[in-house]
Amino acid sequence: MWLIRGLSSDLFGTLEYINNHLGTSSRGFDVTNKTNDNELRKRYDEGMFEFGVASPMFVPLSTAAIMNLAAFLWGIFQVLMGKYDLFGQVFIAGFGVVNSWPIYEAMVLRSDKGKMPTKITLIAGFLAWIMFVLSSFVVRM
């Protein structure tokens, strides 16, 4: 939950706070009942997070999850090749991967209506790829 809150609600809450103090318009928020069909109620009772709506709040969350997975896999590869002693870094990236499991499940494994929209997954993958390209450019400098 700390990953979801830190990468979505805190970010958008800060932007909303800045907009309110600058006097610009803000979005309205209406509380609605989210469990009005049986399939949704079943997922809710199982404790599954609902990703079925294409929300911009899922983009930074998905991007961070993809970057954690890529960093973990790259670290494992580097350790197996014997190039670096990266146990601590791989352990931390692995912790991020384990905590991001519901996001990976929503992006790839789920087939119900609560699945992460393909558009969000593609945008997050593209942003993660851009960040990796930029980071490899900075490392080479």
mmCIF file of C-alpha atoms in Angstrom:
data_model
loop_
_atom_site.group_PDB
_atom_site.id
_atom_site.type_symbol
_atom_site.label_atom_id
_atom_site.label_comp_id
_atom_site.label_asym_id
_atom_site.label_seq_id
_atom_site.Cartn_x
_atom_site.Cartn_y
_atom_site.Cartn_z
ATOM 1 C CA MET A 1 0.000 0.000 0.000
ATOM 2 C CA TRP A 2 2.877 2.403 0.692
ATOM 3 C CA LEU A 3 3.995 2.008 -2.934
ATOM 4 C CA ILE A 4 0.519 2.738 -4.272
ATOM 5 C CA ARG A 5 0.005 5.734 -1.985
ATOM 6 C CA GLY A 6 3.471 7.167 -2.452
ATOM 7 C CA LEU A 7 3.394 7.031 -6.236
ATOM 8 C CA SER A 8 -0.183 8.046 -6.849
ATOM 9 C CA SER A 9 -2.227 9.835 -4.207
ATOM 10 C CA ASP A 10 0.677 11.760 -2.667
ATOM 11 C CA LEU A 11 1.846 12.951 -6.096
ATOM 12 C CA PHE A 12 -1.603 14.004 -7.256
ATOM 13 C CA GLY A 13 -2.474 15.434 -3.846
ATOM 14 C CA THR A 14 0.593 17.675 -4.010
ATOM 15 C CA LEU A 15 -0.371 18.844 -7.505
ATOM 16 C CA GLU A 16 -3.934 19.556 -6.278
ATOM 17 C CA TYR A 17 -2.576 21.533 -3.314
ATOM 18 C CA ILE A 18 -0.377 23.638 -5.593
ATOM 19 C CA ASN A 19 -3.281 24.262 -7.985
ATOM 20 C CA ASN A 20 -5.558 25.358 -5.127
ATOM 21 C CA HIS A 21 -2.971 27.829 -3.779
ATOM 22 C CA LEU A 22 -2.281 29.240 -7.228
ATOM 23 C CA GLY A 23 -5.996 29.841 -7.697
ATOM 24 C CA THR A 24 -6.387 27.575 -10.708
ATOM 25 C CA SER A 25 -9.397 25.328 -11.070
ATOM 26 C CA SER A 26 -9.432 21.916 -9.480
ATOM 27 C CA ARG A 27 -11.223 18.676 -10.197
ATOM 28 C CA GLY A 28 -14.343 17.701 -8.306
ATOM 29 C CA PHE A 29 -14.549 14.471 -6.378
ATOM 30 C CA ASP A 30 -17.738 12.458 -5.955
ATOM 31 C CA VAL A 31 -17.878 9.435 -3.687
ATOM 32 C CA THR A 32 -19.746 6.605 -5.400
ATOM 33 C CA ASN A 33 -20.534 2.994 -4.617
ATOM 34 C CA LYS A 34 -17.873 0.883 -6.342
ATOM 35 C CA THR A 35 -19.355 -2.566 -5.690
ATOM 36 C CA ASN A 36 -22.523 -2.600 -7.766
ATOM 37 C CA ASP A 37 -22.000 -5.786 -9.814
ATOM 38 C CA ASN A 38 -21.416 -9.342 -8.631
ATOM 39 C CA GLU A 39 -18.011 -9.835 -10.288
ATOM 40 C CA LEU A 40 -16.706 -6.609 -8.778
ATOM 41 C CA ARG A 41 -18.097 -7.582 -5.380
ATOM 42 C CA LYS A 42 -16.339 -10.984 -5.622
ATOM 43 C CA ARG A 43 -12.967 -9.339 -6.362
ATOM 44 C CA TYR A 44 -13.556 -6.872 -3.538
ATOM 45 C CA ASP A 45 -14.286 -9.701 -1.087
ATOM 46 C CA GLU A 46 -11.089 -11.509 -2.209
ATOM 47 C CA GLY A 47 -9.075 -8.363 -1.458
ATOM 48 C CA MET A 48 -8.055 -7.773 -5.089
ATOM 49 C CA PHE A 49 -7.271 -4.211 -6.093
ATOM 50 C CA GLU A 50 -9.432 -2.820 -8.903
ATOM 51 C CA PHE A 51 -7.343 -1.517 -11.829
ATOM 52 C CA GLY A 52 -10.115 -1.663 -14.463
ATOM 53 C CA VAL A 53 -10.457 2.090 -14.971
ATOM 54 C CA ALA A 54 -7.879 3.898 -17.093
ATOM 55 C CA SER A 55 -6.653 6.381 -14.472
ATOM 56 C CA PRO A 56 -3.531 8.544 -14.745
ATOM 57 C CA MET A 57 -2.772 7.554 -11.133
ATOM 58 C CA PHE A 58 -1.759 4.090 -12.358
ATOM 59 C CA VAL A 59 0.955 5.352 -14.749
ATOM 60 C CA PRO A 60 3.669 6.245 -12.178
ATOM 61 C CA LEU A 61 2.781 3.140 -10.181
ATOM 62 C CA SER A 62 3.110 0.859 -13.213
ATOM 63 C CA THR A 63 6.268 2.602 -14.393
ATOM 64 C CA ALA A 64 7.942 2.082 -11.015
ATOM 65 C CA ALA A 65 6.865 -1.573 -10.991
ATOM 66 C CA ILE A 66 8.328 -2.171 -14.466
ATOM 67 C CA MET A 67 11.564 -0.417 -13.498
ATOM 68 C CA ASN A 68 11.837 -2.505 -10.306
ATOM 69 C CA LEU A 69 11.395 -5.711 -12.286
ATOM 70 C CA ALA A 70 13.942 -4.683 -14.918
ATOM 71 C CA ALA A 71 16.467 -3.612 -12.255
ATOM 72 C CA PHE A 72 15.973 -6.886 -10.382
ATOM 73 C CA LEU A 73 16.436 -9.007 -13.513
ATOM 74 C CA TRP A 74 19.473 -6.981 -14.623
ATOM 75 C CA GLY A 75 21.011 -7.289 -11.150
ATOM 76 C CA ILE A 76 20.495 -11.065 -11.124
ATOM 77 C CA PHE A 77 22.091 -11.246 -14.573
ATOM 78 C CA GLN A 78 25.099 -9.195 -13.425
ATOM 79 C CA VAL A 79 25.561 -11.336 -10.301
ATOM 80 C CA LEU A 80 25.344 -14.567 -12.328
ATOM 81 C CA MET A 81 27.908 -13.226 -14.797
ATOM 82 C CA GLY A 82 30.199 -12.465 -11.836
ATOM 83 C CA LYS A 83 30.713 -8.865 -12.855
ATOM 84 C CA TYR A 84 29.588 -7.164 -9.660
ATOM 85 C CA ASP A 85 28.798 -7.934 -6.057
ATOM 86 C CA LEU A 86 25.289 -6.497 -5.983
ATOM 87 C CA PHE A 87 23.597 -8.531 -3.266
ATOM 88 C CA GLY A 88 22.235 -5.526 -1.349
ATOM 89 C CA GLN A 89 20.949 -3.767 -4.453
ATOM 90 C CA VAL A 90 19.382 -6.962 -5.832
ATOM 91 C CA PHE A 91 17.753 -7.628 -2.459
ATOM 92 C CA ILE A 92 16.182 -4.136 -2.403
ATOM 93 C CA ALA A 93 14.996 -4.445 -6.006
ATOM 94 C CA GLY A 94 13.593 -7.893 -5.164
ATOM 95 C CA PHE A 95 11.695 -6.363 -2.252
ATOM 96 C CA GLY A 96 10.189 -3.858 -4.709
ATOM 97 C CA VAL A 97 9.255 -6.666 -7.090
ATOM 98 C CA VAL A 98 7.512 -8.659 -4.354
ATOM 99 C CA ASN A 99 5.572 -5.575 -3.244
ATOM 100 C CA SER A 100 4.600 -4.833 -6.841
ATOM 101 C CA TRP A 101 3.131 -8.295 -7.428
ATOM 102 C CA PRO A 102 -0.519 -7.055 -7.558
ATOM 103 C CA ILE A 103 0.498 -4.604 -10.277
ATOM 104 C CA TYR A 104 2.243 -7.281 -12.374
ATOM 105 C CA GLU A 105 -0.767 -9.517 -11.873
ATOM 106 C CA ALA A 106 -3.111 -6.736 -13.060
ATOM 107 C CA MET A 107 -0.927 -5.948 -16.079
ATOM 108 C CA VAL A 108 -0.290 -9.489 -17.312
ATOM 109 C CA LEU A 109 -2.042 -12.306 -15.477
ATOM 110 C CA ARG A 110 -5.588 -11.110 -14.840
ATOM 111 C CA SER A 111 -8.298 -11.452 -17.470
ATOM 112 C CA ASP A 112 -11.284 -10.037 -15.564
ATOM 113 C CA LYS A 113 -12.669 -6.499 -15.751
ATOM 114 C CA GLY A 114 -10.290 -5.421 -12.958
ATOM 115 C CA LYS A 115 -7.255 -5.919 -15.242
ATOM 116 C CA MET A 116 -4.927 -2.977 -15.830
ATOM 117 C CA PRO A 117 -5.928 -1.264 -19.095
ATOM 118 C CA THR A 118 -3.518 -2.032 -21.935
ATOM 119 C CA LYS A 119 -3.125 1.688 -22.622
ATOM 120 C CA ILE A 120 -1.769 2.293 -19.097
ATOM 121 C CA THR A 121 0.603 -0.685 -19.375
ATOM 122 C CA LEU A 122 1.967 0.537 -22.720
ATOM 123 C CA ILE A 123 2.446 4.114 -21.485
ATOM 124 C CA ALA A 124 4.215 2.852 -18.341
ATOM 125 C CA GLY A 125 6.439 0.533 -20.399
ATOM 126 C CA PHE A 126 7.358 3.387 -22.728
ATOM 127 C CA LEU A 127 8.180 5.717 -19.828
ATOM 128 C CA ALA A 128 10.272 3.019 -18.130
ATOM 129 C CA TRP A 129 12.149 2.426 -21.391
ATOM 130 C CA ILE A 130 12.843 6.182 -21.730
ATOM 131 C CA MET A 131 14.160 6.301 -18.155
ATOM 132 C CA PHE A 132 16.454 3.336 -18.771
ATOM 133 C CA VAL A 133 17.792 4.886 -21.978
ATOM 134 C CA LEU A 134 18.409 8.185 -20.200
ATOM 135 C CA SER A 135 20.047 6.475 -17.227
ATOM 136 C CA SER A 136 22.362 4.459 -19.471
ATOM 137 C CA PHE A 137 23.291 7.682 -21.270
ATOM 138 C CA VAL A 138 24.091 9.412 -17.958
ATOM 139 C CA VAL A 139 26.156 6.425 -16.759
ATOM 140 C CA ARG A 140 28.289 6.506 -19.925
ATOM 141 C CA MET A 141 29.102 10.207 -19.497
#
